[in-house]
CSV table of C-alpha atoms in Angstrom, one decimal:
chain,number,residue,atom,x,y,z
A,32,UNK,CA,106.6,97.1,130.9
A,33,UNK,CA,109.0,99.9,130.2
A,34,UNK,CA,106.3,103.0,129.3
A,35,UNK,CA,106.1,105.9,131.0
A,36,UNK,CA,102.1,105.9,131.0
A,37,UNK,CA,101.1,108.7,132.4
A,38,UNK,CA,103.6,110.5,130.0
A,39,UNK,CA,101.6,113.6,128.6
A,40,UNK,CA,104.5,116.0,127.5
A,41,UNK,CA,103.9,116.7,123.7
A,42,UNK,CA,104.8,120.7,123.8
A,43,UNK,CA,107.6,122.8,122.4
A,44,UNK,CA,108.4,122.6,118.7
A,45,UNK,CA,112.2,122.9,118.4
A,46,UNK,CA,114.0,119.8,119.5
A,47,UNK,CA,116.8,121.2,122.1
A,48,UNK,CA,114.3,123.1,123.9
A,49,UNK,CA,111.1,120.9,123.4
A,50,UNK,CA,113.5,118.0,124.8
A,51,UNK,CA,114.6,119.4,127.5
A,52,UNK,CA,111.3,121.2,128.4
A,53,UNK,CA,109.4,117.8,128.4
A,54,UNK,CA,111.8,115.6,130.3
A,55,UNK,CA,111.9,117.9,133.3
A,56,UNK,CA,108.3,118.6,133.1
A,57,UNK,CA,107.3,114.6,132.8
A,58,UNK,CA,109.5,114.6,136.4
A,59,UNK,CA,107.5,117.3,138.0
A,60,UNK,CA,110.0,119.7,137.8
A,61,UNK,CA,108.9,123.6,138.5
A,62,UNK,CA,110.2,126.9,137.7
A,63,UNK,CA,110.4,128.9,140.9
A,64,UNK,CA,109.4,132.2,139.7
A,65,UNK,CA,106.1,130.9,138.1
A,66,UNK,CA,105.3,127.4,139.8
A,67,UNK,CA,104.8,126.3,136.4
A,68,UNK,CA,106.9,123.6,134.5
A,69,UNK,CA,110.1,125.3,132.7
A,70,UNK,CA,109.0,127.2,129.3
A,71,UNK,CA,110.7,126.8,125.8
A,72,UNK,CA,110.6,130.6,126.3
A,73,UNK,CA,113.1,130.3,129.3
A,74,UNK,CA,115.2,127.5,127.7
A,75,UNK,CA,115.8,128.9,124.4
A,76,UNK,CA,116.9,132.3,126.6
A,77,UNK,CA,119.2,130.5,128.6
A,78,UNK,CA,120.9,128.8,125.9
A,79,UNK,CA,122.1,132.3,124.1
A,80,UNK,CA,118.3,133.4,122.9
A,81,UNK,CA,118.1,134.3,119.4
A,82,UNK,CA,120.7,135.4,117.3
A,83,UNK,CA,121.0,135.1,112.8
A,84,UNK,CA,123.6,133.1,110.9
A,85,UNK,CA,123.8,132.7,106.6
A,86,UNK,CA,124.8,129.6,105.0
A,87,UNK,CA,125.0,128.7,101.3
A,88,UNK,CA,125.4,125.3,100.2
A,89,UNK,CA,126.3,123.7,96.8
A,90,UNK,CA,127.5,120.0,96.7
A,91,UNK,CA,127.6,118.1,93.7
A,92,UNK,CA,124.3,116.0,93.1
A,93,UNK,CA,122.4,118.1,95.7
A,94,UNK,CA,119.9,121.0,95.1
A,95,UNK,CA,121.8,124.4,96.2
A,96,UNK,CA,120.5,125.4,99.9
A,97,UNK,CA,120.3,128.7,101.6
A,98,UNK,CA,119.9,127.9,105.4
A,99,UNK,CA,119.2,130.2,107.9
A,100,UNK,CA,119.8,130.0,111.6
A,101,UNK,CA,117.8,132.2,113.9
A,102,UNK,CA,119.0,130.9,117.7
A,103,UNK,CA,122.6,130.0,119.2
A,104,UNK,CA,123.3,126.8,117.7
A,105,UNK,CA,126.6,126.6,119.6
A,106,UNK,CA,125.9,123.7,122.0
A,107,UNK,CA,122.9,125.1,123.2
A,108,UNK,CA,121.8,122.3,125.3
A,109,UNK,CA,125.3,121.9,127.3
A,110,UNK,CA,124.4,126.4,128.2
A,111,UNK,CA,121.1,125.3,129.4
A,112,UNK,CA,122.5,122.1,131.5
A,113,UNK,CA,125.6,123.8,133.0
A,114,UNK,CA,124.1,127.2,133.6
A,115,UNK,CA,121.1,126.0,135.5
A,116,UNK,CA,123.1,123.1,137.0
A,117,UNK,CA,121.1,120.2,135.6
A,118,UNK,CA,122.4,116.7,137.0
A,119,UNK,CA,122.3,114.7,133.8
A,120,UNK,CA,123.7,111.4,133.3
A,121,UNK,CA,125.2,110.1,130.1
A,122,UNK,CA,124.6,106.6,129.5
A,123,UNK,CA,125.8,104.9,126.1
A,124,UNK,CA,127.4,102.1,124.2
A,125,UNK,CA,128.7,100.6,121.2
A,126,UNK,CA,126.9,97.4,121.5
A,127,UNK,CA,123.3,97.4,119.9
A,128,UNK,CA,122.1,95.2,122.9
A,129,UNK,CA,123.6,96.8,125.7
A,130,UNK,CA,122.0,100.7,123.9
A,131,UNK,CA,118.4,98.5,123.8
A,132,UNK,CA,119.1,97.1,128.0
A,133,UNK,CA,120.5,101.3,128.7
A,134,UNK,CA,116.8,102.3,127.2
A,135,UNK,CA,114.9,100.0,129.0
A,136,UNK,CA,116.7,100.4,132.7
A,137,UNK,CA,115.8,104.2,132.1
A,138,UNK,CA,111.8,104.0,131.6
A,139,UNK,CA,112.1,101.0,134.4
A,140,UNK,CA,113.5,103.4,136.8
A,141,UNK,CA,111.1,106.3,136.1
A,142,UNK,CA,113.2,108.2,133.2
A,143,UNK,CA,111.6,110.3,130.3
A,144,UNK,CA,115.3,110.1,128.9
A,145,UNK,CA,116.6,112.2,125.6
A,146,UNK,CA,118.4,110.8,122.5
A,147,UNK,CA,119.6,111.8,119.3
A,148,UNK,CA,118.3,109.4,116.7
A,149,UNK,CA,119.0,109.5,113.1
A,150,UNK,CA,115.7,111.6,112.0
A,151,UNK,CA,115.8,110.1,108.6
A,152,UNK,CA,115.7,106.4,109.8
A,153,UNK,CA,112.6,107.4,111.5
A,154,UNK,CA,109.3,106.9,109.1
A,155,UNK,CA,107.7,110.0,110.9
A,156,UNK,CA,109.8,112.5,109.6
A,157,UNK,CA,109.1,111.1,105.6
A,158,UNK,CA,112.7,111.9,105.1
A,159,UNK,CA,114.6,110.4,102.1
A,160,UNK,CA,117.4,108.1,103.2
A,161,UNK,CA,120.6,109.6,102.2
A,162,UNK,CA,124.0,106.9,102.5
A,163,UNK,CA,126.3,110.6,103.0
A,164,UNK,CA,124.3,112.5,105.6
A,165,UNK,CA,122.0,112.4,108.8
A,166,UNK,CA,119.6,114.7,110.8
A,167,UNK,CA,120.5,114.0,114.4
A,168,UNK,CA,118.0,115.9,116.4
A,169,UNK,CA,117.1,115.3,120.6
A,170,UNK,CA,113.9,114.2,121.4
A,171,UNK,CA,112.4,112.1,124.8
A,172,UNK,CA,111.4,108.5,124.1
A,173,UNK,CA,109.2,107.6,126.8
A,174,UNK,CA,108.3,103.6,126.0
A,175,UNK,CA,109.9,101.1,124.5
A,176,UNK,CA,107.9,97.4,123.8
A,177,UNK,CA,110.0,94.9,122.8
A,178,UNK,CA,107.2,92.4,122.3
A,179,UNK,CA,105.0,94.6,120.5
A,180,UNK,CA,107.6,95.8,118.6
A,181,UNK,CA,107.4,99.3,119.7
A,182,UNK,CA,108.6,102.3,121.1
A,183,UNK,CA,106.9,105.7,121.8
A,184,UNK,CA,108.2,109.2,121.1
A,185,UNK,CA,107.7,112.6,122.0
A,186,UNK,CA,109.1,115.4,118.8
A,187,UNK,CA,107.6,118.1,118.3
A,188,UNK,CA,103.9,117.2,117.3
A,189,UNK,CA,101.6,117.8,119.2
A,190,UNK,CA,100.3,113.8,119.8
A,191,UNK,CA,102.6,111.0,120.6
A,192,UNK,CA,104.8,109.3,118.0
A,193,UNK,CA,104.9,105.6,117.7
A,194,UNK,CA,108.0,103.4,115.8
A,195,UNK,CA,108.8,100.0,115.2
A,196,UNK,CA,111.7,99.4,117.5
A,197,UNK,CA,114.0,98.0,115.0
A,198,UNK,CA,113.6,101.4,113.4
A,199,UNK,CA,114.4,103.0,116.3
A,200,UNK,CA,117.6,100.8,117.2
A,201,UNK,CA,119.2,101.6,113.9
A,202,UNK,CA,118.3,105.3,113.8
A,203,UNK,CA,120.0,105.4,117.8
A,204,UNK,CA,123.2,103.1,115.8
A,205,UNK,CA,123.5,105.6,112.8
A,206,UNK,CA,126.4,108.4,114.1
A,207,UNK,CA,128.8,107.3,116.1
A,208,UNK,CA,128.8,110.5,118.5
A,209,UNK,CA,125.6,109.9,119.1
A,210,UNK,CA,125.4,105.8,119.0
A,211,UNK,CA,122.9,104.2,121.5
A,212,UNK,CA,123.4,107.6,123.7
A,213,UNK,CA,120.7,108.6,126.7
A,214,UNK,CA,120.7,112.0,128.8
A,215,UNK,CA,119.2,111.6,131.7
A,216,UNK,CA,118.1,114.8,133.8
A,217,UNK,CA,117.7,116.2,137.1
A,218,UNK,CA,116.0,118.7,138.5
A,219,UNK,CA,117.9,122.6,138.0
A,220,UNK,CA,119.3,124.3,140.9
A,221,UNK,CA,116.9,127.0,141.6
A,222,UNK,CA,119.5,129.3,143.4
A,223,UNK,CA,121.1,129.6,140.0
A,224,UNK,CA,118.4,130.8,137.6
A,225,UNK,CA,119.3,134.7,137.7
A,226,UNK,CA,123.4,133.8,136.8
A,227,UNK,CA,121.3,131.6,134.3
A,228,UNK,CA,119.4,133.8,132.4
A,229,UNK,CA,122.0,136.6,132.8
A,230,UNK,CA,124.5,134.5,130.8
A,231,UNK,CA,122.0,133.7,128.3
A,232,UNK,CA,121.3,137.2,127.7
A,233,UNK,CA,124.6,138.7,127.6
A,234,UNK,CA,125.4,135.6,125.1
A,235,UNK,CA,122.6,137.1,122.8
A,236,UNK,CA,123.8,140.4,122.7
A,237,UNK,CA,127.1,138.8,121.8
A,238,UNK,CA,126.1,136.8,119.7
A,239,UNK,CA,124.2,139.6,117.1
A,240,UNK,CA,127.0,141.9,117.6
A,241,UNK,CA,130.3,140.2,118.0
A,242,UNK,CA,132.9,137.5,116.6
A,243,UNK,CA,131.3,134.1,116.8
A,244,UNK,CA,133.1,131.5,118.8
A,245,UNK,CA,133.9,130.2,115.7
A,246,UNK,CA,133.1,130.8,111.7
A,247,UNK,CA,133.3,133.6,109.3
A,248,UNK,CA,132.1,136.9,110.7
A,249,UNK,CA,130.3,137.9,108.0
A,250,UNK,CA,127.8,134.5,108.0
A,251,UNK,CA,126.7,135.4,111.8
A,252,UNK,CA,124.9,138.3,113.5
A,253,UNK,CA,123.8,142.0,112.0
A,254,UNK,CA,127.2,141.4,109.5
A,255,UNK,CA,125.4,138.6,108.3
A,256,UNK,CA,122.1,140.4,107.7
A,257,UNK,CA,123.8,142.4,105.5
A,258,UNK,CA,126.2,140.2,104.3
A,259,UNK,CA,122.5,138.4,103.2
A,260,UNK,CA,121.7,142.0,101.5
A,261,UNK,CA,124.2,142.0,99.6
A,262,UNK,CA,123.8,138.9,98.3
A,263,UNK,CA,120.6,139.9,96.6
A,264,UNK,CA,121.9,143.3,95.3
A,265,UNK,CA,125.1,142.0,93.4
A,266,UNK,CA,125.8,140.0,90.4
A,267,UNK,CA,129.2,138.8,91.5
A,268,UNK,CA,130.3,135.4,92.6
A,269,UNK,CA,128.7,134.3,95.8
A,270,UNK,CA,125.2,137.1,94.4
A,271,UNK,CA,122.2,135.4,94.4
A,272,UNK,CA,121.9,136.7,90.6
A,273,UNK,CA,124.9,134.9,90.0
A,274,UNK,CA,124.5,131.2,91.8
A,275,UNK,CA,120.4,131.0,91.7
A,276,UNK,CA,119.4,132.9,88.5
A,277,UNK,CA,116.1,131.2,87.7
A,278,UNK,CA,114.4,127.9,87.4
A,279,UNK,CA,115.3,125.0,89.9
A,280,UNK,CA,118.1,126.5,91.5
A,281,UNK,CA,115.9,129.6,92.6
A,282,UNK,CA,112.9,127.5,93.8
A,283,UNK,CA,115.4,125.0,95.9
A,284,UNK,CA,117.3,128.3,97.9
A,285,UNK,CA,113.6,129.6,98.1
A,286,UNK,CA,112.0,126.8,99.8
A,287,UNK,CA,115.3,125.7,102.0
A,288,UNK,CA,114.9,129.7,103.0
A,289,UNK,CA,111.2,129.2,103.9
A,290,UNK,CA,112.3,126.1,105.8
A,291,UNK,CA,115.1,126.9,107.7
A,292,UNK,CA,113.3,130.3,109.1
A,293,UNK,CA,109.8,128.9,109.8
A,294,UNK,CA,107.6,126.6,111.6
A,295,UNK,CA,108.7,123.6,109.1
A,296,UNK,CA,112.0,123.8,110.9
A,297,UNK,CA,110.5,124.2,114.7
A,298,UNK,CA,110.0,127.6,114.3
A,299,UNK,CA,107.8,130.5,114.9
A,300,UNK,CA,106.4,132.8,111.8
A,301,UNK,CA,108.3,135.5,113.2
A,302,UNK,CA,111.4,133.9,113.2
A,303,UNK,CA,111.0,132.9,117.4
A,304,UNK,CA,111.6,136.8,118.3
A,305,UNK,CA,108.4,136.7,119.5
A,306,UNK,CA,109.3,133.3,121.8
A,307,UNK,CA,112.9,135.6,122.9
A,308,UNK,CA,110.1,138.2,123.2
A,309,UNK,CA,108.1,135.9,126.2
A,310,UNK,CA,111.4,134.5,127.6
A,311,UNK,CA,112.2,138.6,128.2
A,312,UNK,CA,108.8,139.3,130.2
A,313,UNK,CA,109.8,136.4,132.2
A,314,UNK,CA,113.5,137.4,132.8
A,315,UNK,CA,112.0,140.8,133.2
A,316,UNK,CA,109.4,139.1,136.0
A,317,UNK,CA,112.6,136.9,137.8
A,318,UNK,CA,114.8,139.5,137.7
A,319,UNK,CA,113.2,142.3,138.5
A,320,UNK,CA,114.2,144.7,135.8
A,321,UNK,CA,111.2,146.4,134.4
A,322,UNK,CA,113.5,147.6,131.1
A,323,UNK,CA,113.0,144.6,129.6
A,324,UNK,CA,109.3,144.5,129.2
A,325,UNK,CA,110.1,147.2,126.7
A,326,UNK,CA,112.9,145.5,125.0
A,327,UNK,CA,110.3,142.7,124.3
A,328,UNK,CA,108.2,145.0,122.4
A,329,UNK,CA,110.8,145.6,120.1
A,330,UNK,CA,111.8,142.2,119.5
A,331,UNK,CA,107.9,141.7,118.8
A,332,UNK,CA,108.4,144.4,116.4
A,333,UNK,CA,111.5,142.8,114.9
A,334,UNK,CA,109.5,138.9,114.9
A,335,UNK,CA,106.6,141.4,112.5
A,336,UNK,CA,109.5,142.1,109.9
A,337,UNK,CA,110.8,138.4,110.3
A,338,UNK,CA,107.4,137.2,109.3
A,339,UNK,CA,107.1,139.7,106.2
A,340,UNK,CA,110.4,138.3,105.2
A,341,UNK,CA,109.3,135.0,105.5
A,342,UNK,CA,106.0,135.4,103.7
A,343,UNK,CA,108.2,137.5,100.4
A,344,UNK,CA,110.4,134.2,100.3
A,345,UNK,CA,107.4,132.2,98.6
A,346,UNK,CA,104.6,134.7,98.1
A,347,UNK,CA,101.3,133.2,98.1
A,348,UNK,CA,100.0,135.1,94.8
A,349,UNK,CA,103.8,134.0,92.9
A,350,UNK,CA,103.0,131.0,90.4
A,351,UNK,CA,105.0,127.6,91.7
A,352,UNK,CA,105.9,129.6,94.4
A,353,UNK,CA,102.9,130.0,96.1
A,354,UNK,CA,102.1,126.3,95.7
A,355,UNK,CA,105.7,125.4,97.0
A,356,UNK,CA,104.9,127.9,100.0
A,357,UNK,CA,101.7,125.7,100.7
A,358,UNK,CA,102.6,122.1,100.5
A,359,UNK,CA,105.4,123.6,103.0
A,360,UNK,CA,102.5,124.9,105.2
A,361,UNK,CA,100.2,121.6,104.9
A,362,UNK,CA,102.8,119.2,105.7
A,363,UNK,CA,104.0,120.9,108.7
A,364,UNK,CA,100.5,121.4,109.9
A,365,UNK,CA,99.5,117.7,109.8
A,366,UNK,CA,102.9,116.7,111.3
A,367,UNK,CA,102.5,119.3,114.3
A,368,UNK,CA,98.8,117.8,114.9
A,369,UNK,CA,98.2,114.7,114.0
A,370,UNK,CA,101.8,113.2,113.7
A,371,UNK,CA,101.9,110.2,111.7
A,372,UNK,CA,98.6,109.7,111.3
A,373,UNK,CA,98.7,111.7,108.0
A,374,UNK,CA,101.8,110.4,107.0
A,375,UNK,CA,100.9,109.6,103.9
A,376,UNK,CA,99.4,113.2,102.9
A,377,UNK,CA,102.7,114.4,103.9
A,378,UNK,CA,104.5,112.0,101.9
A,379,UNK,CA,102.9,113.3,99.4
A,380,UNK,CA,103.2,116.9,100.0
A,381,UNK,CA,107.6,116.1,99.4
A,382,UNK,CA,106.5,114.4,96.1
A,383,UNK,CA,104.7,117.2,95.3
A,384,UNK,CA,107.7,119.5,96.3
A,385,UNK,CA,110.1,117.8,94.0
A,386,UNK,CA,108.0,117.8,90.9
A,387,UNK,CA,107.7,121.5,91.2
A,388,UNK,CA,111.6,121.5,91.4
A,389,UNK,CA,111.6,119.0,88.4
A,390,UNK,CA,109.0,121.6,86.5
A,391,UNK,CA,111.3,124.4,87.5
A,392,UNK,CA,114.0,123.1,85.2
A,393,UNK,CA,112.2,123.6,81.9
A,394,UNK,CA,109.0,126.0,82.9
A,395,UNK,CA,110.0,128.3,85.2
A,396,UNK,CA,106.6,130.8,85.4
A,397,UNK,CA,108.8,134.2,86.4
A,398,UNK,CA,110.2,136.4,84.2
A,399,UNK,CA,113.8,138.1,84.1
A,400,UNK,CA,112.1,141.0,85.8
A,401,UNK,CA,109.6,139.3,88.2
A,402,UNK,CA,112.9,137.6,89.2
A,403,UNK,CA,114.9,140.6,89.5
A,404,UNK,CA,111.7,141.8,91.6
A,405,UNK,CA,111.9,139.4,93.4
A,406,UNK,CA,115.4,139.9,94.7
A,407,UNK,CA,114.9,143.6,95.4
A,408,UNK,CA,111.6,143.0,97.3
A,409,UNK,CA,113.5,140.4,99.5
A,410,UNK,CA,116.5,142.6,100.0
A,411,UNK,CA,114.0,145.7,101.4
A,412,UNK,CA,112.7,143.0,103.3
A,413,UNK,CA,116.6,141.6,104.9
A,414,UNK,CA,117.1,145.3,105.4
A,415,UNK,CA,114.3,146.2,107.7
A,416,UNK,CA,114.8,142.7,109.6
A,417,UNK,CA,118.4,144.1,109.8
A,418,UNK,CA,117.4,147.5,111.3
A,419,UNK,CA,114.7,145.9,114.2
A,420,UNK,CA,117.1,143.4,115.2
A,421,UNK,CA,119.7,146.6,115.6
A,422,UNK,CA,117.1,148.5,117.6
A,423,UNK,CA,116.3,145.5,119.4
A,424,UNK,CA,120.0,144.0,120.5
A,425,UNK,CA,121.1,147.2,121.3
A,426,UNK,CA,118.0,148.1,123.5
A,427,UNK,CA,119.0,145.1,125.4
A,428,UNK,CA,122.6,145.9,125.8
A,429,UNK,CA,121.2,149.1,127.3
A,430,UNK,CA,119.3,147.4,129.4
A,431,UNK,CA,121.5,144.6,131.1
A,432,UNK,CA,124.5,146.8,131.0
């Protein structure tokens, strides 16, 4: 039957890297400068490392979102394929039967294969099903059961996932780009890991410090660490004075803050500097360039003022917003361990979520100057994330110049 039984590959927490990390390590694939399969570490390092973008979001009939990136989200998983030359083979189609025979050939012949599915059509994830948007993420499906009426995933928690398989059909149908789609890997070339990881790190340094490929200056890099610093200070259009004064507005940029830089969102605590931190002692290792053992240490430095940030976006002793911070926490915990199996606690930990929006509206516990607090407190915090991710990026110019 089309399971990959002796699949055991339930590491890595963010889905490009996690993907790809478990697919080649299902297949037996080795890095040659530790014998051991390919880190998330390395991957994330190849694909451009770590880097900061700003995004605001207000759309009619939506809570306002702050979300904030913290690695190179531009096509991350093509840098990793084409700088270590990963033979990967595309296979997809329209037709919902002919997507179903595509998944099925690929365990038959040995395949952990990756897909994008629809995360919201998939009952794991306790996502509300929304008719204007998706959450198309990669992960490795490794069996799929027709007769049972199931198919077996690998995403992030720690244990595997199991669907129904109609679920999974129509989550693979949702986005066209993405409809019925496999990737189907290779091993690396070994001769090209150096080029590999030197690309990856000169696209850090790039992308903290210069123009983005594309998009507003000002929302990527130090400018938009700033740019975020500003927003806290000011009262102007744009200020978070301004858009999110109190009540339910606040709370919803608060907690899409918390969720966009922490482990809810795949994430370390430290905003993954301390995972660029590992991939630069293995660069360090591969390449033989001592210098950046000590750049490492400052972008563990700069992960210790990420995760002071982090903890001043809901503090633990702030009324509603400690109790947001910990339904965050609880959720992600019992997805990351026991998958599904607590799938209804979780379920209820996003209940609980919205009612504390809901209460926010009409019994907001902070006052005009715990809020205006608030701000300033988060703003000292942006600051010193701003000046360690300096120190940091520009130790590592230094360094691979």
């Amino acid at each position: 039957m089309p399971t990959l039984s002796d699949f055991q590959q339930f590491e890595g927490r963010y889905w490009d890297t996690a993907a790809i990390r478990n697919a080649l390590d299902y297949h037996g694939v080795r890095a040659p400068h530790t014998g051991e399969p390919y880190s998330e570490a390395l991957l994330l390092g190849i694909s451009g490392g770590v880097t900061f973008g700003y995004f605001t979001f207000h759309y009619q009939g939506y809570d306002p979102q702050v979300n904030l990136l913290t690695r190179n989200t531009f096509s991350p998983m093509e840098a990793i394929f084409d700088r270590l030359k990963v033979p990967r083979e595309l296979r997809r189609s329209g037709s919902a039967d002919k997507g179903r025979q595509n998944l099925i050939d690929a365990l038959d012949e040995g395949y952990a294969p990756i897909a994008s599915p629809d995360g919201s059509l998939l009952p794991y994830n306790a996502l509300p099903y929304d008719e204007a948007n998706w959450h198309t993420m990669p992960l490795v499906i490794y069996g799929y059961e027709p007769e049972k009426g199931e198919a077996y995933i690998s995403d992030r928690s720690r244990v595997s996932l199991t669907v129904k398989t109609e679920d999974l059909d129509k989550a693979r149908a949702r986005v066209k780009k993405d409809r019925h789609g496999l990737i189907l890997l290779g091993a690396p070339d070994e001769s090209q890991l150096a080029d590999a990881i030197r690309q990856g790190l000169a696209d850090c340094v790039k992308l903290m410090t210069e123009k983005p490929p594309k998009g507003s200056a000002k929302n990527f890099g130090l400018r938009a660490l700033q740019h975020w610093a500003e927003m806290l200070a000011k009262t102007s259009g744009g200020s978070w004075a301004k858009e999110y004064p109190r009540g339910r507005p606040l709370l919803a940029v608060l907690i899409s803050s918390y969720t966009f830089l922490g482990p809810s969102f795949g994430k370390t605590m430290g905003a993954e500097r301390d995972v660029y931190a590992d991939f630069l002692d293995e660069a360090a290792s591969a390449l033989e360039m001592s210098a950046l053992t000590d750049v490492a240490a400052q972008y563990r430095e700069s992960g210790a003022a990420w995760e002071r940030l982090l903890h001043s976006l809901l503090p633990a002793d702030a009324p509603m917003l400690g109790a947001a911070r910990e339904l965050i926490d609880r959720k992600t915990a019992l997805f990351i361990e026991s998958g599904a199996a607590q799938l209804d606690e979780i379920s209820a930990c996003y209940q609980q979520l919205e009612a504390l929006k809901a209460e926010a509206e009409t019994d907001f516990p902070l006052s005009d100057g715990e809020i205006a607090d608030l701000r300033a407190d988060l703003r000292d915090k942006v600051l010193q994330v701003r000046a360690a991710e300096e120190a940091a990026v520009l130790a590592l110019k230094a360094a691979i110049a």
